[in-house]
Each structure stands twice: as structure tokens, then as C-alpha cells.
């Protein structure tokens, strides 16, 4: 199949989605000025329409999980790491150490962190939910500000009653 591309404007930039009938291969978020406005007006290819709809629901706070076929390209180890990211619930975080332990080897923490950094399907495969052991927002290919935004979106601070 030929890969198709769609663009969707989000609160954190322009999502560039690439995929085909076999699933989503890539989601990245670009700065607003990285593409021409005309690309945003192009019709979404049929194979990507469900993804764009689910992104719209996610960013509107109406969706907590994605129901899409993903087809990332990577090494066997990377695919295993990315699959483990799908087990982190919406609104929750895990440390790189916890993720490494869940994969069976706490000593693989650097390799796990490296694989997370190469995740080609942002947001859907939620690498933004992985943080440092001390709670710090370490590393995110899209920028720490986007990671912070996504985590706050998924777990908004509730206003507490003063009385």
C-alpha cells in the first residue's frame, strides 16, 4: 500500500499522521509554522479518517484511549518497549525504571529510554507518560512543554473547595 499523510491542528501544534490500510506508522507534532495552511485543508485519506476523529475526541477531552491499528517500524526491542507503553493508563505515569522493570530488566533503563525516544507514534503510543524516577519530566522528542501539556490534559488539577 502507498503511505498516506494527514494533518490535524491540535493545541500543541500540527499533528502529522502517516499510515495506510495496515495501520498508523507515524504521528509527530510540528510547530504551527512548519507547514503551509493549505495542507490543513486537504481531504483526509480514508485510511486515516478514524485516527483524525479520535485525535479530535482526545483533544476535546472525550477520549481516554485510542482504538486504532498501529504499525510502527522499529527493532524487535523497540517494538517490545513501545508495546509496553500502551499499558500505561490514561492520566497515569510510570518512571523509566518502572518501565524497565516491567520489561524484565531494570539494568536496561538506558536502552528503554532510548527506545522511548524513538517512538514514531506520539500520543497514541504514550511515551509522554514516562517520567524520571524523581518525578521530573525528562526527555520528549516533541519538547518538554508538549509533554507537560499532554500530562496536564490527561490529569487536570481539580479545584479544591476552600470551605
Coordinates of C-alpha atoms in Angstrom, one line a residue, residues 62-134:
X62 CA -13.9 13.0 25.1
X63 CA -11.5 10.1 24.6
X64 CA -9.1 8.4 27.1
X65 CA -7.8 5.6 24.8
X66 CA -7.2 5.1 21.2
X67 CA -8.7 2.2 19.2
X68 CA -6.5 2.2 16.2
X69 CA -4.3 -0.3 14.4
X70 CA -0.7 0.9 14.8
X71 CA 2.1 -0.3 12.6
X72 CA 5.4 1.3 13.8
X73 CA 8.6 0.3 12.2
X74 CA 11.5 -0.5 14.6
X75 CA 13.7 -3.2 16.0
X76 CA 12.3 -6.1 17.9
X77 CA 13.4 -4.5 21.2
X78 CA 11.9 -1.1 20.2
X79 CA 8.6 -2.8 19.3
X80 CA 8.6 -4.5 22.7
X81 CA 9.2 -1.2 24.5
X82 CA 6.6 0.6 22.5
X83 CA 4.0 -2.1 23.2
X84 CA 4.7 -1.7 27.0
X85 CA 3.9 2.0 26.7
X86 CA 0.3 1.0 25.7
X87 CA -0.2 -0.5 29.1
X88 CA 0.3 2.9 30.9
X89 CA -3.3 4.1 31.7
X90 CA -4.6 7.4 30.7
X91 CA -3.9 10.0 33.4
X92 CA -1.1 7.9 34.9
X93 CA 2.7 8.0 34.6
X94 CA 5.5 5.4 35.0
X95 CA 9.2 6.0 35.6
X96 CA 11.8 4.7 33.1
X97 CA 12.9 2.4 35.9
X98 CA 9.4 1.1 36.4
X99 CA 9.0 0.5 32.7
X100 CA 12.4 -1.3 32.6
X101 CA 11.3 -3.5 35.5
X102 CA 8.0 -4.3 33.8
X103 CA 10.0 -5.4 30.7
X104 CA 12.1 -7.7 33.0
X105 CA 15.4 -5.9 33.2
X106 CA 16.0 -2.8 35.4
X107 CA 19.5 -2.6 34.0
X108 CA 18.1 -1.9 30.6
X109 CA 16.8 1.5 31.7
X110 CA 19.0 3.5 29.2
X111 CA 18.1 1.2 26.3
X112 CA 14.4 1.6 27.3
X113 CA 14.7 5.3 27.5
X114 CA 16.4 5.4 24.1
X115 CA 13.7 3.2 22.5
X116 CA 11.0 5.6 24.0
X117 CA 12.8 8.5 22.4
X118 CA 12.5 6.8 19.0
X119 CA 8.7 6.1 19.3
X120 CA 7.3 7.1 15.9
X121 CA 3.7 7.3 17.0
X122 CA 3.4 10.1 19.5
X123 CA 0.4 10.4 21.8
X124 CA -1.3 7.1 20.6
X125 CA 1.7 5.2 21.9
X126 CA 2.0 7.3 25.0
X127 CA 5.7 7.8 25.6
X128 CA 4.8 11.2 27.2
X129 CA 3.6 9.2 30.2
X130 CA 7.1 8.1 31.1
X131 CA 8.9 10.3 33.6
X132 CA 12.1 10.3 35.7
X133 CA 12.2 8.3 38.9
X134 CA 12.2 11.6 40.8

